[in-house]
mmCIF file of C-alpha atoms in Angstrom:
data_model
loop_
_atom_site.group_PDB
_atom_site.id
_atom_site.type_symbol
_atom_site.label_atom_id
_atom_site.label_comp_id
_atom_site.label_asym_id
_atom_site.label_seq_id
_atom_site.Cartn_x
_atom_site.Cartn_y
_atom_site.Cartn_z
ATOM 1 C CA MET I 206 6.868 -12.467 3.804
ATOM 2 C CA ASN I 207 9.454 -11.954 6.583
ATOM 3 C CA PHE I 208 11.846 -14.038 4.482
ATOM 4 C CA LEU I 209 11.849 -11.317 1.810
ATOM 5 C CA TYR I 210 12.578 -8.645 4.396
ATOM 6 C CA ASP I 211 15.495 -10.621 5.835
ATOM 7 C CA VAL I 212 17.115 -11.654 2.539
ATOM 8 C CA PHE I 213 16.934 -8.317 0.740
ATOM 9 C CA GLY I 214 17.537 -6.322 3.907
ATOM 10 C CA ILE I 215 21.111 -7.642 4.230
ATOM 11 C CA PRO I 216 22.712 -5.863 1.209
ATOM 12 C CA PHE I 217 20.791 -2.653 1.828
ATOM 13 C CA GLY I 218 21.729 -2.937 5.498
ATOM 14 C CA TYR I 219 25.424 -2.831 4.641
ATOM 15 C CA LEU I 220 24.768 0.229 2.500
ATOM 16 C CA MET I 221 22.903 1.983 5.315
ATOM 17 C CA ARG I 222 25.682 1.153 7.803
ATOM 18 C CA ILE I 223 28.275 2.750 5.529
ATOM 19 C CA ILE I 224 26.128 5.850 4.996
ATOM 20 C CA ASN I 225 25.419 6.204 8.704
ATOM 21 C CA SER I 226 29.135 5.923 9.516
ATOM 22 C CA LEU I 227 29.733 8.909 7.228
ATOM 23 C CA PHE I 228 26.624 10.839 8.315
ATOM 24 C CA PRO I 229 25.821 9.898 11.946
ATOM 25 C CA ASN I 230 22.522 11.777 11.998
ATOM 26 C CA TYR I 231 19.804 9.261 11.139
ATOM 27 C CA ALA I 232 17.579 11.761 9.313
ATOM 28 C CA VAL I 233 20.450 12.700 6.988
ATOM 29 C CA SER I 234 21.311 9.012 6.548
ATOM 30 C CA ILE I 235 17.711 8.234 5.586
ATOM 31 C CA ILE I 236 17.711 10.962 2.923
ATOM 32 C CA ILE I 237 20.994 9.778 1.386
ATOM 33 C CA PHE I 238 19.997 6.121 1.681
ATOM 34 C CA THR I 239 16.672 6.815 -0.064
ATOM 35 C CA LEU I 240 18.426 8.719 -2.849
ATOM 36 C CA VAL I 241 20.987 5.940 -3.412
ATOM 37 C CA THR I 242 18.324 3.198 -3.514
ATOM 38 C CA LYS I 243 16.228 5.237 -5.942
ATOM 39 C CA LEU I 244 19.273 5.572 -8.183
ATOM 40 C CA VAL I 245 19.687 1.791 -8.006
ATOM 41 C CA PHE I 246 16.092 1.427 -9.181
ATOM 42 C CA ILE I 247 16.511 3.801 -12.147
ATOM 43 C CA PRO I 248 17.176 1.004 -14.699
ATOM 44 C CA PHE I 249 13.850 -0.564 -13.719
ATOM 45 C CA ASN I 250 12.048 2.784 -13.901
ATOM 46 C CA TYR I 251 13.668 3.422 -17.277
ATOM 47 C CA SER I 252 12.500 0.064 -18.647
ATOM 48 C CA MET I 253 8.929 0.520 -17.412
ATOM 49 C CA GLN I 254 8.560 4.083 -18.667
ATOM 50 C CA LYS I 255 10.173 3.244 -22.007
ATOM 51 C CA ASN I 256 7.681 0.432 -22.503
ATOM 52 C CA ALA I 257 4.803 2.743 -21.565
ATOM 53 C CA ALA I 258 6.028 5.424 -23.981
ATOM 54 C CA ARG I 259 6.382 2.917 -26.833
ATOM 55 C CA THR I 260 2.907 1.587 -26.119
ATOM 56 C CA ARG I 261 1.496 5.121 -26.359
ATOM 57 C CA LEU I 262 2.868 5.348 -29.892
ATOM 58 C CA LEU I 263 0.771 2.328 -30.807
ATOM 59 C CA ASN I 264 -2.443 3.691 -29.311
ATOM 60 C CA PRO I 265 -3.816 5.063 -32.633
ATOM 61 C CA LYS I 266 -3.276 1.684 -34.322
ATOM 62 C CA LEU I 267 -4.701 -0.178 -31.340
ATOM 63 C CA GLU I 268 -7.788 2.042 -31.338
ATOM 64 C CA LYS I 269 -8.243 1.406 -35.043
ATOM 65 C CA LEU I 270 -8.113 -2.343 -34.448
ATOM 66 C CA LYS I 271 -10.685 -2.040 -31.674
ATOM 67 C CA LYS I 272 -13.089 -0.320 -34.057
ATOM 68 C CA SER I 273 -12.433 -2.789 -36.878
ATOM 69 C CA TYR I 274 -12.956 -5.881 -34.721
ATOM 70 C CA ALA I 275 -15.392 -4.532 -32.156
ATOM 71 C CA ASN I 276 -17.650 -7.580 -32.595
ATOM 72 C CA ASN I 277 -14.870 -10.165 -32.767
ATOM 73 C CA PRO I 278 -12.809 -10.166 -29.527
ATOM 74 C CA THR I 279 -10.802 -13.219 -30.543
ATOM 75 C CA LYS I 280 -9.739 -11.690 -33.839
ATOM 76 C CA LEU I 281 -9.021 -8.393 -32.090
ATOM 77 C CA GLN I 282 -6.665 -10.082 -29.655
ATOM 78 C CA GLU I 283 -4.928 -11.906 -32.485
ATOM 79 C CA GLU I 284 -4.422 -8.713 -34.494
ATOM 80 C CA GLN I 285 -3.172 -6.857 -31.432
ATOM 81 C CA GLN I 286 -0.608 -9.576 -30.802
ATOM 82 C CA LYS I 287 0.503 -9.413 -34.429
ATOM 83 C CA LEU I 288 0.928 -5.652 -34.115
ATOM 84 C CA TYR I 289 3.015 -6.006 -30.980
ATOM 85 C CA GLN I 290 5.168 -8.594 -32.755
ATOM 86 C CA GLU I 291 5.684 -6.343 -35.776
ATOM 87 C CA GLU I 292 6.700 -3.484 -33.491
ATOM 88 C CA GLY I 293 9.045 -5.680 -31.453
ATOM 89 C CA LEU I 294 7.162 -4.716 -28.292
ATOM 90 C CA ASN I 295 6.289 -7.016 -25.419
ATOM 91 C CA PRO I 296 3.299 -5.508 -23.553
ATOM 92 C CA MET I 297 4.281 -7.538 -20.493
ATOM 93 C CA SER I 298 7.902 -6.368 -20.435
ATOM 94 C CA SER I 299 7.264 -3.869 -17.654
ATOM 95 C CA CYS I 300 5.985 -6.562 -15.305
ATOM 96 C CA LEU I 301 9.378 -8.064 -14.473
ATOM 97 C CA PRO I 302 11.100 -4.740 -13.623
ATOM 98 C CA SER I 303 8.067 -3.816 -11.541
ATOM 99 C CA LEU I 304 8.201 -7.149 -9.711
ATOM 100 C CA ILE I 305 11.941 -6.866 -9.072
ATOM 101 C CA GLN I 306 11.537 -3.328 -7.789
ATOM 102 C CA MET I 307 8.730 -4.386 -5.458
ATOM 103 C CA ILE I 308 10.836 -7.247 -4.058
ATOM 104 C CA LEU I 309 13.842 -4.992 -3.495
ATOM 105 C CA LEU I 310 11.644 -2.544 -1.608
ATOM 106 C CA PHE I 311 11.222 -5.192 1.089
ATOM 107 C CA GLY I 312 14.938 -4.820 1.756
ATOM 108 C CA VAL I 313 14.739 -1.039 1.878
ATOM 109 C CA LEU I 314 11.909 -1.128 4.416
ATOM 110 C CA ASP I 315 13.706 -3.755 6.489
ATOM 111 C CA VAL I 316 16.642 -1.362 6.894
ATOM 112 C CA VAL I 317 14.348 1.437 8.041
ATOM 113 C CA TYR I 318 12.544 -0.854 10.490
ATOM 114 C CA LYS I 319 15.639 -2.482 12.018
ATOM 115 C CA PRO I 320 18.430 -0.078 13.042
ATOM 116 C CA PHE I 321 19.771 -2.479 15.718
ATOM 117 C CA THR I 322 20.301 -5.120 13.048
ATOM 118 C CA HIS I 323 21.553 -3.153 10.078
ATOM 119 C CA ILE I 324 23.230 -0.084 11.562
ATOM 120 C CA LEU I 325 24.454 -1.020 15.026
ATOM 121 C CA GLY I 326 25.094 -4.645 14.093
ATOM 122 C CA PHE I 327 24.042 -6.282 17.378
ATOM 123 C CA SER I 328 23.940 -10.076 17.454
ATOM 124 C CA LYS I 329 20.622 -11.854 17.106
ATOM 125 C CA GLU I 330 20.742 -13.028 20.729
ATOM 126 C CA VAL I 331 21.222 -9.501 22.099
ATOM 127 C CA ARG I 332 18.531 -8.078 19.795
ATOM 128 C CA ASN I 333 16.031 -10.743 20.813
ATOM 129 C CA GLU I 334 16.747 -10.195 24.514
ATOM 130 C CA ALA I 335 16.357 -6.428 24.127
ATOM 131 C CA VAL I 336 13.048 -6.828 22.329
ATOM 132 C CA GLY I 337 11.929 -9.201 25.072
ATOM 133 C CA ILE I 338 12.774 -6.627 27.760
ATOM 134 C CA ALA I 339 10.684 -4.066 25.877
ATOM 135 C CA GLY I 340 7.788 -6.537 25.844
ATOM 136 C CA THR I 341 7.493 -6.453 22.075
ATOM 137 C CA ASN I 342 6.681 -9.381 19.798
ATOM 138 C CA LEU I 343 9.642 -10.443 17.650
ATOM 139 C CA LYS I 344 7.257 -10.975 14.728
ATOM 140 C CA ASN I 345 6.402 -7.283 14.766
ATOM 141 C CA LEU I 346 8.497 -5.652 12.038
ATOM 142 C CA ARG I 347 8.722 -2.488 14.140
ATOM 143 C CA CYS I 348 9.952 -4.281 17.255
ATOM 144 C CA GLU I 349 13.406 -2.638 17.185
ATOM 145 C CA LEU I 350 12.012 0.868 16.779
ATOM 146 C CA ILE I 351 9.545 0.240 19.598
ATOM 147 C CA THR I 352 12.380 -1.097 21.764
ATOM 148 C CA MET I 353 14.384 2.058 21.136
ATOM 149 C CA GLU I 354 11.490 4.135 22.479
ATOM 150 C CA LYS I 355 11.782 2.325 25.831
ATOM 151 C CA LEU I 356 15.543 2.727 26.359
ATOM 152 C CA ASN I 357 15.150 5.345 29.098
ATOM 153 C CA GLU I 358 12.059 3.803 30.665
ATOM 154 C CA LEU I 359 13.751 0.402 31.159
ATOM 155 C CA ALA I 360 17.371 1.592 31.365
ATOM 156 C CA ASP I 361 18.343 -0.633 34.323
ATOM 157 C CA LYS I 362 17.349 -3.796 32.447
ATOM 158 C CA PHE I 363 18.967 -2.772 29.163
ATOM 159 C CA LYS I 364 22.262 -2.006 30.918
ATOM 160 C CA ASN I 365 22.630 -5.709 31.739
ATOM 161 C CA LEU I 366 22.795 -6.681 28.073
ATOM 162 C CA GLY I 367 26.094 -7.550 26.414
ATOM 163 C CA GLU I 368 27.879 -5.899 23.487
ATOM 164 C CA ASP I 369 27.547 -2.550 25.296
ATOM 165 C CA PHE I 370 23.969 -2.507 24.009
ATOM 166 C CA TYR I 371 22.609 0.270 26.193
ATOM 167 C CA ASN I 372 25.343 2.846 25.585
ATOM 168 C CA LYS I 373 25.445 2.244 21.830
ATOM 169 C CA ALA I 374 21.670 2.267 21.508
ATOM 170 C CA VAL I 375 21.324 5.463 23.537
ATOM 171 C CA GLU I 376 24.028 7.214 21.505
ATOM 172 C CA PHE I 377 22.319 6.144 18.297
ATOM 173 C CA ALA I 378 18.912 7.231 19.618
ATOM 174 C CA GLN I 379 20.302 10.692 20.317
ATOM 175 C CA ASN I 380 21.138 10.995 16.618
ATOM 176 C CA PHE I 381 17.857 9.367 15.611
ATOM 177 C CA THR I 382 16.358 12.817 15.295
ATOM 178 C CA ILE I 383 15.385 15.637 12.995
ATOM 179 C CA PHE I 384 15.501 19.138 14.486
ATOM 180 C CA GLY I 385 15.499 17.501 17.916
ATOM 181 C CA ALA I 386 12.438 15.300 17.298
ATOM 182 C CA ASN I 387 12.933 11.573 17.964
ATOM 183 C CA LEU I 388 12.124 9.654 14.770
ATOM 184 C CA GLY I 389 11.604 6.501 16.807
ATOM 185 C CA LYS I 390 8.433 7.932 18.347
ATOM 186 C CA ALA I 391 5.028 7.618 16.718
ATOM 187 C CA PRO I 392 3.382 10.920 15.697
ATOM 188 C CA THR I 393 0.140 11.840 17.428
ATOM 189 C CA LEU I 394 -2.450 14.594 17.279
ATOM 190 C CA HIS I 395 -2.993 14.300 21.023
ATOM 191 C CA PRO I 396 0.421 14.730 22.669
ATOM 192 C CA GLU I 397 0.767 15.423 26.373
ATOM 193 C CA VAL I 398 2.365 18.758 25.476
ATOM 194 C CA TRP I 399 2.416 20.592 22.149
ATOM 195 C CA ASN I 400 6.131 21.298 22.151
ATOM 196 C CA LYS I 401 8.580 21.548 19.250
ATOM 197 C CA GLU I 402 9.030 17.781 19.011
ATOM 198 C CA ALA I 403 5.282 17.095 18.995
ATOM 199 C CA VAL I 404 4.716 19.603 16.177
ATOM 200 C CA ILE I 405 7.516 18.156 14.029
ATOM 201 C CA LEU I 406 6.348 14.581 14.532
ATOM 202 C CA ALA I 407 2.710 15.467 13.782
ATOM 203 C CA ALA I 408 3.766 17.251 10.592
ATOM 204 C CA ILE I 409 5.615 14.229 9.169
ATOM 205 C CA PRO I 410 2.504 12.151 8.238
ATOM 206 C CA PHE I 411 0.903 15.142 6.505
ATOM 207 C CA LEU I 412 4.089 15.858 4.581
ATOM 208 C CA ALA I 413 4.254 12.171 3.567
ATOM 209 C CA GLY I 414 0.672 12.368 2.284
ATOM 210 C CA LEU I 415 1.341 15.645 0.481
ATOM 211 C CA ALA I 416 4.446 14.264 -1.240
ATOM 212 C CA GLN I 417 2.518 11.238 -2.467
ATOM 213 C CA PHE I 418 -0.392 13.436 -3.583
ATOM 214 C CA VAL I 419 1.903 15.640 -5.696
ATOM 215 C CA SER I 420 3.414 12.570 -7.328
ATOM 216 C CA SER I 421 -0.030 11.034 -7.972
ATOM 217 C CA VAL I 422 -1.461 14.227 -9.474
ATOM 218 C CA TYR I 423 1.468 14.574 -11.838
ATOM 219 C CA THR I 424 1.301 10.936 -12.933
ATOM 220 C CA GLN I 425 -2.438 11.030 -13.597
ATOM 221 C CA ASN I 426 -2.305 14.322 -15.504
ATOM 222 C CA TYR I 427 0.593 13.053 -17.599
ATOM 223 C CA GLN I 428 -1.275 9.855 -18.469
ATOM 224 C CA LYS I 429 -4.431 11.760 -19.426
ATOM 225 C CA LYS I 430 -2.448 14.190 -21.549
ATOM 226 C CA ASN I 431 -0.707 11.433 -23.488
ATOM 227 C CA ASN I 432 -3.647 9.050 -23.601
ATOM 228 C CA PRO I 433 -6.932 10.978 -23.784
ATOM 229 C CA ALA I 434 -8.854 7.748 -24.418
ATOM 230 C CA MET I 435 -7.764 6.330 -21.063
ATOM 231 C CA GLN I 436 -10.695 4.828 -19.193
ATOM 232 C CA GLY I 437 -11.432 4.671 -15.475
ATOM 233 C CA GLY I 438 -10.874 8.347 -14.787
ATOM 234 C CA GLY I 439 -13.272 8.388 -11.828
ATOM 235 C CA CYS I 440 -11.605 5.439 -10.158
ATOM 236 C CA MET I 441 -8.136 6.870 -10.746
ATOM 237 C CA THR I 442 -9.185 10.222 -9.301
ATOM 238 C CA ALA I 443 -10.537 8.501 -6.205
ATOM 239 C CA MET I 444 -7.284 6.594 -5.760
ATOM 240 C CA MET I 445 -5.312 9.808 -6.265
ATOM 241 C CA PHE I 446 -6.925 11.169 -3.102
ATOM 242 C CA LEU I 447 -7.326 7.916 -1.200
ATOM 243 C CA ALA I 448 -3.684 6.786 -1.342
ATOM 244 C CA PRO I 449 -2.288 9.969 0.307
ATOM 245 C CA VAL I 450 -5.007 9.842 2.972
ATOM 246 C CA LEU I 451 -4.106 6.226 3.767
ATOM 247 C CA SER I 452 -0.438 7.224 3.945
ATOM 248 C CA ILE I 453 -1.299 9.861 6.536
ATOM 249 C CA ILE I 454 -3.369 7.411 8.578
ATOM 250 C CA PHE I 455 -0.691 4.694 8.495
ATOM 251 C CA ALA I 456 2.112 7.168 9.272
ATOM 252 C CA PHE I 457 0.355 8.164 12.493
ATOM 253 C CA GLY I 458 0.485 4.543 13.613
ATOM 254 C CA LEU I 459 4.181 4.031 12.825
ATOM 255 C CA PRO I 460 7.451 5.466 14.146
ATOM 256 C CA ALA I 461 8.146 8.839 12.538
ATOM 257 C CA GLY I 462 11.235 7.440 10.793
ATOM 258 C CA ILE I 463 8.959 5.467 8.462
ATOM 259 C CA GLY I 464 6.921 8.525 7.500
ATOM 260 C CA PHE I 465 10.125 10.495 7.055
ATOM 261 C CA TYR I 466 11.363 7.829 4.636
ATOM 262 C CA TRP I 467 8.037 7.956 2.739
ATOM 263 C CA ILE I 468 8.390 11.723 2.249
ATOM 264 C CA TRP I 469 11.751 11.439 0.529
ATOM 265 C CA SER I 470 10.827 8.276 -1.328
ATOM 266 C CA SER I 471 7.824 10.013 -2.927
ATOM 267 C CA LEU I 472 9.821 13.151 -3.745
ATOM 268 C CA PHE I 473 12.693 11.262 -5.373
ATOM 269 C CA THR I 474 10.243 9.048 -7.270
ATOM 270 C CA PHE I 475 8.484 12.151 -8.584
ATOM 271 C CA VAL I 476 11.757 13.757 -9.741
ATOM 272 C CA ILE I 477 12.977 10.585 -11.470
ATOM 273 C CA THR I 478 9.620 10.018 -13.170
ATOM 274 C CA TYR I 479 9.456 13.639 -14.306
ATOM 275 C CA VAL I 480 12.973 13.601 -15.776
ATOM 276 C CA LEU I 481 12.447 10.281 -17.572
ATOM 277 C CA ASN I 482 9.132 11.463 -19.026
ATOM 278 C CA ILE I 483 10.803 14.566 -20.451
ATOM 279 C CA TYR I 484 13.528 12.379 -21.945
ATOM 280 C CA PHE I 485 11.079 9.962 -23.561
ATOM 281 C CA ASP I 486 8.830 12.745 -24.838
ATOM 282 C CA LYS I 487 11.779 14.094 -26.823
ATOM 283 C CA ASN I 488 13.395 10.849 -27.911
ATOM 284 C CA ILE I 489 10.751 8.111 -28.015
ATOM 285 C CA ASP I 490 10.513 8.036 -31.833
ATOM 286 C CA LYS I 491 14.235 7.314 -32.183
ATOM 287 C CA ILE I 492 14.152 4.873 -29.278
ATOM 288 C CA ASN I 493 11.183 3.050 -30.768
ATOM 289 C CA GLU I 494 12.860 2.604 -34.149
ATOM 290 C CA LYS I 495 16.012 1.410 -32.456
ATOM 291 C CA GLU I 496 14.096 -1.138 -30.376
ATOM 292 C CA LYS I 497 12.204 -2.387 -33.454
ATOM 293 C CA ALA I 498 15.459 -2.827 -35.374
ATOM 294 C CA LYS I 499 16.993 -4.625 -32.420
ATOM 295 C CA ALA I 500 14.028 -7.011 -32.202
ATOM 296 C CA LEU I 501 14.133 -7.741 -35.953
ATOM 297 C CA ALA I 502 17.886 -8.311 -35.868
ATOM 298 C CA TYR I 503 17.538 -10.713 -32.952
ATOM 299 C CA ALA I 504 14.738 -12.613 -34.712
ATOM 300 C CA ALA I 505 16.852 -12.914 -37.869
ATOM 301 C CA LYS I 506 19.879 -14.099 -35.906
ATOM 302 C CA HIS I 507 17.897 -16.591 -33.822
ATOM 303 C CA PRO I 508 15.135 -17.903 -36.094
ATOM 304 C CA GLU I 509 14.725 -20.980 -33.919
ATOM 305 C CA LYS I 510 13.821 -18.895 -30.873
ATOM 306 C CA LYS I 511 10.265 -17.737 -30.598
ATOM 307 C CA THR I 512 9.447 -14.308 -29.280
ATOM 308 C CA PHE I 513 6.932 -13.737 -26.523
ATOM 309 C CA MET I 514 4.334 -12.556 -29.025
ATOM 310 C CA GLN I 515 4.911 -15.559 -31.306
ATOM 311 C CA LYS I 516 4.247 -17.844 -28.370
ATOM 312 C CA MET I 517 1.114 -15.884 -27.554
ATOM 313 C CA LEU I 518 -0.118 -16.191 -31.133
ATOM 314 C CA GLU I 519 0.525 -19.925 -31.203
ATOM 315 C CA GLN I 520 -1.283 -20.373 -27.904
ATOM 316 C CA GLN I 521 -4.206 -18.376 -29.237
ATOM 317 C CA GLN I 522 -4.390 -20.502 -32.384
ATOM 318 C CA ALA I 523 -4.076 -23.714 -30.370
ATOM 319 C CA LEU I 524 -6.884 -22.567 -28.103
ATOM 320 C CA GLU I 525 -9.112 -21.801 -31.088
ATOM 321 C CA GLN I 526 -8.322 -25.196 -32.553
ATOM 322 C CA GLN I 527 -9.154 -26.927 -29.287
ATOM 323 C CA GLN I 528 -12.395 -24.999 -28.865
ATOM 324 C CA ASN I 529 -13.516 -25.609 -32.448
ATOM 325 C CA GLY I 530 -12.193 -29.132 -32.663
ATOM 326 C CA THR I 531 -10.469 -28.298 -35.942
ATOM 327 C CA PRO I 532 -7.641 -26.139 -37.284
ATOM 328 C CA SER I 533 -8.729 -22.535 -37.719
ATOM 329 C CA THR I 534 -7.894 -22.740 -41.425
ATOM 330 C CA LYS I 535 -10.926 -24.991 -42.060
ATOM 331 C CA THR I 536 -14.160 -23.153 -42.602
ATOM 332 C CA ASN I 537 -17.671 -23.941 -43.954
ATOM 333 C CA LEU I 538 -17.642 -27.506 -42.650
ATOM 334 C CA SER I 539 -20.708 -29.683 -43.261
ATOM 335 C CA LYS I 540 -22.836 -30.869 -40.363
ATOM 336 C CA SER I 541 -21.534 -34.438 -40.669
ATOM 337 C CA GLU I 542 -17.920 -33.220 -40.667
ATOM 338 C CA LYS I 543 -18.552 -31.173 -37.558
ATOM 339 C CA ASN I 544 -20.213 -34.125 -35.840
ATOM 340 C CA LYS I 545 -17.251 -36.364 -36.675
ATOM 341 C CA ILE I 546 -14.808 -33.791 -35.344
ATOM 342 C CA ASN I 547 -16.793 -33.501 -32.119
ATOM 343 C CA ARG I 548 -16.916 -37.295 -31.718
ATOM 344 C CA ASP I 549 -13.178 -37.572 -32.270
ATOM 345 C CA ALA I 550 -12.530 -34.801 -29.757
ATOM 346 C CA LEU I 551 -14.775 -36.544 -27.212
ATOM 347 C CA LYS I 552 -12.974 -39.864 -27.745
ATOM 348 C CA ASP I 553 -9.624 -38.172 -27.334
ATOM 349 C CA ALA I 554 -10.752 -36.554 -24.084
ATOM 350 C CA ARG I 555 -12.033 -39.883 -22.711
ATOM 351 C CA LYS I 556 -8.795 -41.603 -23.655
ATOM 352 C CA ARG I 557 -6.719 -38.976 -21.852
ATOM 353 C CA MET I 558 -8.894 -39.295 -18.736
ATOM 354 C CA ALA I 559 -8.527 -43.090 -18.774
ATOM 355 C CA GLU I 560 -4.760 -42.817 -19.085
ATOM 356 C CA LYS I 561 -4.646 -40.263 -16.283
ATOM 357 C CA TYR I 562 -6.579 -42.431 -13.801
ATOM 358 C CA GLY I 563 -5.279 -45.817 -14.952
ATOM 359 C CA ASP I 564 -8.632 -47.037 -16.333
ATOM 360 C CA GLU I 565 -9.110 -49.236 -19.368
ATOM 361 C CA TYR I 566 -10.395 -47.581 -22.511
ATOM 362 C CA ASP I 567 -11.987 -49.207 -25.551
ATOM 363 C CA GLU I 568 -11.792 -46.949 -28.613
ATOM 364 C CA ASN I 569 -14.848 -48.659 -30.154
ATOM 365 C CA GLU I 570 -16.951 -48.493 -27.005
ATOM 366 C CA ASN I 571 -18.647 -45.170 -27.735
ATOM 367 C CA ASP I 572 -18.813 -45.120 -31.498
ATOM 368 C CA ASP I 573 -22.571 -44.676 -31.439
ATOM 369 C CA ASP I 574 -22.598 -41.687 -29.068
#
């Protein structure tokens, strides 16, 4: 898991360093950094929401198929796959953009967690020594933020580090604030003194939860509006409330900079989702026809290449053939024909097992089984 943070944190780290050089205040840098990364993710959001919008257009036909083949799940799946193929729609096409986006998010979080690495650019040796002075485990993703909290407490020890670590870290920490509150500190509901900083820090987790709640409410209402037959409403409602609550709980156990990032991440996600939904609501019919034409043109130009749905259909037919012991085109077989097919299938299975384990196999050995 740490490998993903390290690899994808490098390019986003360069981006954050450039932003922070232009806007030295860390809070401002986080906002701009979050906006830029969300803009980078827009093509993936576009692909996922386009696929969802196109799928919604098929819902009436899909519901009709469900009613027609309610007692035949295998046939239902086959007809659904045929429909997807006719429409030039891959129901799994949103999985890859979602996976890519999730992987890239590791890099985004790595930048937020590691300012010494990505913003100040200290060498690995100096970073490791600083973390050791702070008494923090290097495997802890928040080790650099925790170290920054102890700059004043252990100043004499940090001053002995090379690369002018102490002075640079202290200067950065002074700008690691929002309205004077240190974003490297963890929020708490039981501060020693309820001063301005304590109030700001305590508010951040609640604002992070609220931002996620607003985004979740909008998403669920939009889905219900466009897909009234959607199941699992109770579970989705529970998650709508549970996810923001968990965000609040987690944010109280993390440096405030993380919660601050979550606030803006949720807000920008909401805005992008809202704008794309408006766009698809107005244009999905034209987009759908264009995508269908594109799929048909590609199939005509590359007849030798099989589409995802064609492969799915062939796999389904092969599975039926294997389960029945005969091509699906044969029906009304006699009892003796079925018995022969089963015997042949059993022989074939035994032969494959013998070949796999290097045993000898006599084709006539089990003729009387």
